[in-house]
mmCIF file with all atom_site columns, C-alpha atoms and ligand atoms in Angstrom:
data_model
loop_
_atom_site.group_PDB
_atom_site.id
_atom_site.type_symbol
_atom_site.label_atom_id
_atom_site.label_alt_id
_atom_site.label_comp_id
_atom_site.label_asym_id
_atom_site.label_entity_id
_atom_site.label_seq_id
_atom_site.pdbx_PDB_ins_code
_atom_site.Cartn_x
_atom_site.Cartn_y
_atom_site.Cartn_z
_atom_site.occupancy
_atom_site.B_iso_or_equiv
_atom_site.pdbx_formal_charge
_atom_site.auth_seq_id
_atom_site.auth_comp_id
_atom_site.auth_asym_id
_atom_site.auth_atom_id
_atom_site.pdbx_PDB_model_num
ATOM   1   C  CA  . MET A 1 1   ? 6.078   28.394  -13.735 1.00 0.00 ? 12  MET A CA  1
ATOM   2   C  CA  . VAL A 1 2   ? 4.612   28.328  -10.391 1.00 0.00 ? 13  VAL A CA  1
ATOM   3   C  CA  . ASP A 1 3   ? 3.646   25.286  -8.650  1.00 0.00 ? 14  ASP A CA  1
ATOM   4   C  CA  . LYS A 1 4   ? 0.103   26.190  -7.637  1.00 0.00 ? 15  LYS A CA  1
ATOM   5   C  CA  . ILE A 1 5   ? -0.749  22.649  -5.946  1.00 0.00 ? 16  ILE A CA  1
ATOM   6   C  CA  . SER A 1 6   ? 0.883   21.910  -3.128  1.00 0.00 ? 17  SER A CA  1
ATOM   7   C  CA  . LYS A 1 7   ? 2.991   19.116  -2.087  1.00 0.00 ? 18  LYS A CA  1
ATOM   8   C  CA  . ALA A 1 8   ? 0.657   17.303  0.133   1.00 0.00 ? 19  ALA A CA  1
ATOM   9   C  CA  . ALA A 1 9   ? -2.119  17.520  -2.480  1.00 0.00 ? 20  ALA A CA  1
ATOM   10  C  CA  . ARG A 1 10  ? 0.321   15.874  -5.145  1.00 0.00 ? 21  ARG A CA  1
ATOM   11  C  CA  . ARG A 1 11  ? 1.001   13.254  -2.648  1.00 0.00 ? 22  ARG A CA  1
ATOM   12  C  CA  . LYS A 1 12  ? -2.631  12.824  -2.447  1.00 0.00 ? 23  LYS A CA  1
ATOM   13  C  CA  . THR A 1 13  ? -3.355  12.587  -6.133  1.00 0.00 ? 24  THR A CA  1
ATOM   14  C  CA  . MET A 1 14  ? -0.589  10.093  -6.422  1.00 0.00 ? 25  MET A CA  1
ATOM   15  C  CA  . GLN A 1 15  ? -2.020  7.901   -3.805  1.00 0.00 ? 26  GLN A CA  1
ATOM   16  C  CA  . ALA A 1 16  ? -5.150  8.094   -5.694  1.00 0.00 ? 27  ALA A CA  1
ATOM   17  C  CA  . ILE A 1 17  ? -3.662  6.890   -8.948  1.00 0.00 ? 28  ILE A CA  1
ATOM   18  C  CA  . ARG A 1 18  ? -1.188  3.571   -7.064  1.00 0.00 ? 29  ARG A CA  1
ATOM   19  C  CA  . SER A 1 19  ? -4.446  2.866   -5.077  1.00 0.00 ? 30  SER A CA  1
ATOM   20  C  CA  . LYS A 1 20  ? -6.940  2.379   -8.064  1.00 0.00 ? 31  LYS A CA  1
ATOM   21  C  CA  . TYR A 1 21  ? -4.296  0.376   -9.677  1.00 0.00 ? 32  TYR A CA  1
ATOM   22  C  CA  . THR A 1 22  ? -3.625  -1.715  -6.984  1.00 0.00 ? 33  THR A CA  1
ATOM   23  C  CA  . LYS A 1 23  ? -7.280  -2.557  -6.805  1.00 0.00 ? 34  LYS A CA  1
ATOM   24  C  CA  . ILE A 1 24  ? -7.277  -3.608  -10.204 1.00 0.00 ? 35  ILE A CA  1
ATOM   25  C  CA  . GLU A 1 25  ? -4.358  -5.653  -9.950  1.00 0.00 ? 36  GLU A CA  1
ATOM   26  C  CA  . ASN A 1 26  ? -5.837  -7.512  -6.922  1.00 0.00 ? 37  ASN A CA  1
ATOM   27  C  CA  . VAL A 1 27  ? -9.540  -8.139  -9.022  1.00 0.00 ? 38  VAL A CA  1
ATOM   28  C  CA  . LEU A 1 28  ? -7.076  -9.799  -11.775 1.00 0.00 ? 39  LEU A CA  1
ATOM   29  C  CA  . VAL A 1 29  ? -5.421  -11.899 -9.126  1.00 0.00 ? 40  VAL A CA  1
ATOM   30  C  CA  . LYS A 1 30  ? -8.266  -13.213 -7.175  1.00 0.00 ? 41  LYS A CA  1
ATOM   31  C  CA  . ARG A 1 31  ? -9.688  -14.115 -10.743 1.00 0.00 ? 42  ARG A CA  1
ATOM   32  C  CA  . LEU A 1 32  ? -6.866  -16.003 -11.722 1.00 0.00 ? 43  LEU A CA  1
ATOM   33  C  CA  . TRP A 1 33  ? -6.686  -17.862 -8.205  1.00 0.00 ? 44  TRP A CA  1
ATOM   34  C  CA  . SER A 1 34  ? -10.226 -18.713 -8.639  1.00 0.00 ? 45  SER A CA  1
ATOM   35  C  CA  . ARG A 1 35  ? -9.933  -20.380 -11.678 1.00 0.00 ? 46  ARG A CA  1
ATOM   36  C  CA  . GLY A 1 36  ? -6.932  -22.561 -10.212 1.00 0.00 ? 47  GLY A CA  1
ATOM   37  C  CA  . PHE A 1 37  ? -3.656  -20.777 -11.253 1.00 0.00 ? 48  PHE A CA  1
ATOM   38  C  CA  . ARG A 1 38  ? -0.934  -21.140 -8.554  1.00 0.00 ? 49  ARG A CA  1
ATOM   39  C  CA  . PHE A 1 39  ? 1.484   -18.258 -8.816  1.00 0.00 ? 50  PHE A CA  1
ATOM   40  C  CA  . ARG A 1 40  ? 3.825   -15.821 -7.192  1.00 0.00 ? 51  ARG A CA  1
ATOM   41  C  CA  . ARG A 1 41  ? 3.201   -12.055 -7.098  1.00 0.00 ? 52  ARG A CA  1
ATOM   42  C  CA  . ASN A 1 42  ? 5.741   -9.179  -7.261  1.00 0.00 ? 53  ASN A CA  1
ATOM   43  C  CA  . VAL A 1 43  ? 8.428   -11.427 -7.811  1.00 0.00 ? 54  VAL A CA  1
ATOM   44  C  CA  . ASN A 1 44  ? 11.370  -9.437  -6.617  1.00 0.00 ? 55  ASN A CA  1
ATOM   45  C  CA  . ASP A 1 45  ? 14.287  -12.147 -7.510  1.00 0.00 ? 56  ASP A CA  1
ATOM   46  C  CA  . LEU A 1 46  ? 13.101  -11.925 -11.271 1.00 0.00 ? 57  LEU A CA  1
ATOM   47  C  CA  . TYR A 1 47  ? 14.240  -9.205  -13.691 1.00 0.00 ? 58  TYR A CA  1
ATOM   48  C  CA  . GLY A 1 48  ? 11.602  -6.402  -13.794 1.00 0.00 ? 59  GLY A CA  1
ATOM   49  C  CA  . LYS A 1 49  ? 9.868   -7.328  -10.763 1.00 0.00 ? 60  LYS A CA  1
ATOM   50  C  CA  . PRO A 1 50  ? 6.904   -9.055  -12.499 1.00 0.00 ? 61  PRO A CA  1
ATOM   51  C  CA  . ASP A 1 51  ? 3.458   -8.691  -11.063 1.00 0.00 ? 62  ASP A CA  1
ATOM   52  C  CA  . ILE A 1 52  ? 2.598   -12.004 -11.192 1.00 0.00 ? 63  ILE A CA  1
ATOM   53  C  CA  . ALA A 1 53  ? 5.063   -14.975 -12.137 1.00 0.00 ? 64  ALA A CA  1
ATOM   54  C  CA  . ILE A 1 54  ? 4.890   -18.827 -12.832 1.00 0.00 ? 65  ILE A CA  1
ATOM   55  C  CA  . LYS A 1 55  ? 8.624   -19.963 -12.839 1.00 0.00 ? 66  LYS A CA  1
ATOM   56  C  CA  . LYS A 1 56  ? 8.141   -23.416 -13.619 1.00 0.00 ? 67  LYS A CA  1
ATOM   57  C  CA  . TYR A 1 57  ? 6.467   -22.734 -16.904 1.00 0.00 ? 68  TYR A CA  1
ATOM   58  C  CA  . LYS A 1 58  ? 8.715   -19.463 -17.459 1.00 0.00 ? 69  LYS A CA  1
ATOM   59  C  CA  . PHE A 1 59  ? 5.804   -17.005 -17.547 1.00 0.00 ? 70  PHE A CA  1
ATOM   60  C  CA  . ILE A 1 60  ? 4.851   -13.670 -16.201 1.00 0.00 ? 71  ILE A CA  1
ATOM   61  C  CA  . ILE A 1 61  ? 2.429   -11.044 -16.316 1.00 0.00 ? 72  ILE A CA  1
ATOM   62  C  CA  . PHE A 1 62  ? 2.912   -7.385  -15.958 1.00 0.00 ? 73  PHE A CA  1
ATOM   63  C  CA  . VAL A 1 63  ? -0.142  -5.322  -15.226 1.00 0.00 ? 74  VAL A CA  1
ATOM   64  C  CA  . ASP A 1 64  ? 1.103   -1.644  -16.133 1.00 0.00 ? 75  ASP A CA  1
ATOM   65  C  CA  . SER A 1 65  ? -0.487  1.320   -14.776 1.00 0.00 ? 76  SER A CA  1
ATOM   66  C  CA  . CYS A 1 66  ? -1.913  3.665   -16.903 1.00 0.00 ? 77  CYS A CA  1
ATOM   67  C  CA  . PHE A 1 67  ? -0.429  6.296   -15.271 1.00 0.00 ? 78  PHE A CA  1
ATOM   68  C  CA  . TRP A 1 68  ? 2.691   5.093   -14.396 1.00 0.00 ? 79  TRP A CA  1
ATOM   69  C  CA  . HIS A 1 69  ? 3.630   3.182   -17.959 1.00 0.00 ? 80  HIS A CA  1
ATOM   70  C  CA  . GLY A 1 70  ? 2.186   5.922   -20.134 1.00 0.00 ? 81  GLY A CA  1
ATOM   71  C  CA  . CYS A 1 71  ? -0.717  4.631   -21.633 1.00 0.00 ? 82  CYS A CA  1
ATOM   72  C  CA  . PRO A 1 72  ? -1.737  6.458   -24.929 1.00 0.00 ? 83  PRO A CA  1
ATOM   73  C  CA  . HIS A 1 73  ? -5.107  6.286   -23.971 1.00 0.00 ? 84  HIS A CA  1
ATOM   74  C  CA  . HIS A 1 74  ? -5.236  7.477   -20.158 1.00 0.00 ? 85  HIS A CA  1
ATOM   75  C  CA  . CYS A 1 75  ? -2.049  8.951   -19.256 1.00 0.00 ? 86  CYS A CA  1
ATOM   76  C  CA  . ARG A 1 76  ? -2.479  12.534  -18.179 1.00 0.00 ? 87  ARG A CA  1
ATOM   77  C  CA  . LEU A 1 77  ? 0.406   14.180  -16.547 1.00 0.00 ? 88  LEU A CA  1
ATOM   78  C  CA  . PRO A 1 78  ? -0.036  16.207  -13.478 1.00 0.00 ? 89  PRO A CA  1
ATOM   79  C  CA  . HIS A 1 79  ? -0.294  20.028  -14.128 1.00 0.00 ? 90  HIS A CA  1
ATOM   80  C  CA  . SER A 1 80  ? 2.365   20.567  -11.866 1.00 0.00 ? 91  SER A CA  1
ATOM   81  C  CA  . ASN A 1 81  ? 6.022   19.502  -12.712 1.00 0.00 ? 92  ASN A CA  1
ATOM   82  C  CA  . ARG A 1 82  ? 5.181   18.237  -16.029 1.00 0.00 ? 93  ARG A CA  1
ATOM   83  C  CA  . LYS A 1 83  ? 8.905   18.090  -17.104 1.00 0.00 ? 94  LYS A CA  1
ATOM   84  C  CA  . TYR A 1 84  ? 9.496   15.919  -14.367 1.00 0.00 ? 95  TYR A CA  1
ATOM   85  C  CA  . TRP A 1 85  ? 6.385   13.120  -14.281 1.00 0.00 ? 96  TRP A CA  1
ATOM   86  C  CA  . GLY A 1 86  ? 7.070   13.214  -18.366 1.00 0.00 ? 97  GLY A CA  1
ATOM   87  C  CA  . THR A 1 87  ? 10.515  12.153  -17.779 1.00 0.00 ? 98  THR A CA  1
ATOM   88  C  CA  . LYS A 1 88  ? 9.766   9.950   -15.342 1.00 0.00 ? 99  LYS A CA  1
ATOM   89  C  CA  . ILE A 1 89  ? 7.401   7.823   -17.328 1.00 0.00 ? 100 ILE A CA  1
ATOM   90  C  CA  . LYS A 1 90  ? 9.341   8.050   -20.667 1.00 0.00 ? 101 LYS A CA  1
ATOM   91  C  CA  . ARG A 1 91  ? 12.115  6.169   -18.530 1.00 0.00 ? 102 ARG A CA  1
ATOM   92  C  CA  . ASN A 1 92  ? 9.688   3.712   -17.343 1.00 0.00 ? 103 ASN A CA  1
ATOM   93  C  CA  . LYS A 1 93  ? 8.254   2.897   -20.572 1.00 0.00 ? 104 LYS A CA  1
ATOM   94  C  CA  . MET A 1 94  ? 12.229  2.430   -21.807 1.00 0.00 ? 105 MET A CA  1
ATOM   95  C  CA  . ARG A 1 95  ? 12.351  0.101   -18.901 1.00 0.00 ? 106 ARG A CA  1
ATOM   96  C  CA  . ASP A 1 96  ? 9.448   -1.646  -20.000 1.00 0.00 ? 107 ASP A CA  1
ATOM   97  C  CA  . ALA A 1 97  ? 10.886  -2.644  -23.559 1.00 0.00 ? 108 ALA A CA  1
ATOM   98  C  CA  . GLU A 1 98  ? 14.284  -3.495  -22.284 1.00 0.00 ? 109 GLU A CA  1
ATOM   99  C  CA  . VAL A 1 99  ? 12.350  -5.933  -20.077 1.00 0.00 ? 110 VAL A CA  1
ATOM   100 C  CA  . ASN A 1 100 ? 10.275  -7.571  -22.803 1.00 0.00 ? 111 ASN A CA  1
ATOM   101 C  CA  . ILE A 1 101 ? 13.487  -8.049  -24.864 1.00 0.00 ? 112 ILE A CA  1
ATOM   102 C  CA  . TRP A 1 102 ? 15.203  -9.776  -22.502 1.00 0.00 ? 113 TRP A CA  1
ATOM   103 C  CA  . TYR A 1 103 ? 12.422  -12.315 -21.192 1.00 0.00 ? 114 TYR A CA  1
ATOM   104 C  CA  . LYS A 1 104 ? 11.826  -12.931 -24.829 1.00 0.00 ? 115 LYS A CA  1
ATOM   105 C  CA  . SER A 1 105 ? 15.565  -13.662 -25.685 1.00 0.00 ? 116 SER A CA  1
ATOM   106 C  CA  . ASN A 1 106 ? 15.630  -15.872 -22.525 1.00 0.00 ? 117 ASN A CA  1
ATOM   107 C  CA  . GLY A 1 107 ? 12.586  -18.097 -23.426 1.00 0.00 ? 118 GLY A CA  1
ATOM   108 C  CA  . TRP A 1 108 ? 9.983   -16.667 -21.054 1.00 0.00 ? 119 TRP A CA  1
ATOM   109 C  CA  . ARG A 1 109 ? 6.572   -15.925 -22.029 1.00 0.00 ? 120 ARG A CA  1
ATOM   110 C  CA  . ALA A 1 110 ? 6.109   -12.445 -20.769 1.00 0.00 ? 121 ALA A CA  1
ATOM   111 C  CA  . LEU A 1 111 ? 2.545   -10.867 -21.028 1.00 0.00 ? 122 LEU A CA  1
ATOM   112 C  CA  . ARG A 1 112 ? 1.340   -7.166  -20.313 1.00 0.00 ? 123 ARG A CA  1
ATOM   113 C  CA  . PHE A 1 113 ? -1.783  -5.671  -19.876 1.00 0.00 ? 124 PHE A CA  1
ATOM   114 C  CA  . TRP A 1 114 ? -2.599  -1.977  -19.223 1.00 0.00 ? 125 TRP A CA  1
ATOM   115 C  CA  . GLU A 1 115 ? -4.927  -1.590  -16.447 1.00 0.00 ? 126 GLU A CA  1
ATOM   116 C  CA  . HIS A 1 116 ? -7.418  -0.496  -18.520 1.00 0.00 ? 127 HIS A CA  1
ATOM   117 C  CA  . ASP A 1 117 ? -7.882  -3.881  -20.236 1.00 0.00 ? 128 ASP A CA  1
ATOM   118 C  CA  . ILE A 1 118 ? -8.257  -5.260  -16.991 1.00 0.00 ? 129 ILE A CA  1
ATOM   119 C  CA  . ASN A 1 119 ? -10.877 -3.195  -16.149 1.00 0.00 ? 130 ASN A CA  1
ATOM   120 C  CA  . GLU A 1 120 ? -12.820 -2.791  -19.491 1.00 0.00 ? 131 GLU A CA  1
ATOM   121 C  CA  . ASN A 1 121 ? -12.811 -6.905  -20.043 1.00 0.00 ? 132 ASN A CA  1
ATOM   122 C  CA  . ILE A 1 122 ? -11.241 -8.662  -17.527 1.00 0.00 ? 133 ILE A CA  1
ATOM   123 C  CA  . ALA A 1 123 ? -12.606 -11.963 -19.203 1.00 0.00 ? 134 ALA A CA  1
ATOM   124 C  CA  . LYS A 1 124 ? -10.480 -11.221 -22.465 1.00 0.00 ? 135 LYS A CA  1
ATOM   125 C  CA  . CYS A 1 125 ? -7.404  -11.007 -20.214 1.00 0.00 ? 136 CYS A CA  1
ATOM   126 C  CA  . VAL A 1 126 ? -8.379  -14.443 -18.423 1.00 0.00 ? 137 VAL A CA  1
ATOM   127 C  CA  . ARG A 1 127 ? -8.560  -15.879 -21.895 1.00 0.00 ? 138 ARG A CA  1
ATOM   128 C  CA  . LYS A 1 128 ? -5.506  -14.597 -23.026 1.00 0.00 ? 139 LYS A CA  1
ATOM   129 C  CA  . ILE A 1 129 ? -3.774  -15.870 -19.987 1.00 0.00 ? 140 ILE A CA  1
ATOM   130 C  CA  . GLU A 1 130 ? -5.071  -19.254 -19.968 1.00 0.00 ? 141 GLU A CA  1
ATOM   131 C  CA  . LYS A 1 131 ? -4.078  -19.545 -23.746 1.00 0.00 ? 142 LYS A CA  1
ATOM   132 C  CA  . ASN A 1 132 ? -0.516  -18.759 -23.142 1.00 0.00 ? 143 ASN A CA  1
ATOM   133 C  CA  . ILE A 1 133 ? -0.349  -20.970 -19.809 1.00 0.00 ? 144 ILE A CA  1
ATOM   134 C  CA  . LYS A 1 134 ? -1.749  -24.205 -21.942 1.00 0.00 ? 145 LYS A CA  1
ATOM   135 C  CA  . GLN A 1 135 ? 1.217   -23.721 -24.183 1.00 0.00 ? 146 GLN A CA  1
ATOM   136 C  CA  . LYS A 1 136 ? 4.119   -26.124 -23.173 1.00 0.00 ? 147 LYS A CA  1
ATOM   137 C  CA  . PRO A 1 137 ? 6.444   -24.792 -21.423 1.00 0.00 ? 148 PRO A CA  1
ATOM   138 C  CA  . PRO A 1 138 ? 9.344   -23.783 -23.130 1.00 0.00 ? 149 PRO A CA  1
ATOM   139 C  CA  . LYS A 1 139 ? 12.452  -26.242 -22.655 1.00 0.00 ? 150 LYS A CA  1
HETATM 140 ZN ZN1 . ZN  B 2 .   ? -4.804  3.190   -20.194 1.00 0.00 ? 227 ZN  B ZN1 1
#
């Protein structure tokens, strides 16, 4: 099949997806910060590079982009190069599962939110985070 969308147009679409996601992640971070939580962001030295981490509590949060992590409700593959995107997103999902298992088996608490969870009900997400942080840190 002929790729009808130019590379530039595709890049523009991808950037739009990314910037929408970044905005939502920032909203959550601001909300948590204003409620007194102190944490690090985009933590490169932790497995899977969590979006938010409080190391002393062994607590991390991932905010998963509906597109990149294959949300069952919102992930729409671009019309061009479907196979490429499909494989890529499938690989991301497999990696997410591996990361979850790793943290669980190493005594961390890992929360994962969809981009749409935060978009639709940020208060609920924050409550979930607070509830988890208030639990005693694992030894
Ligand atoms: Zn979604």
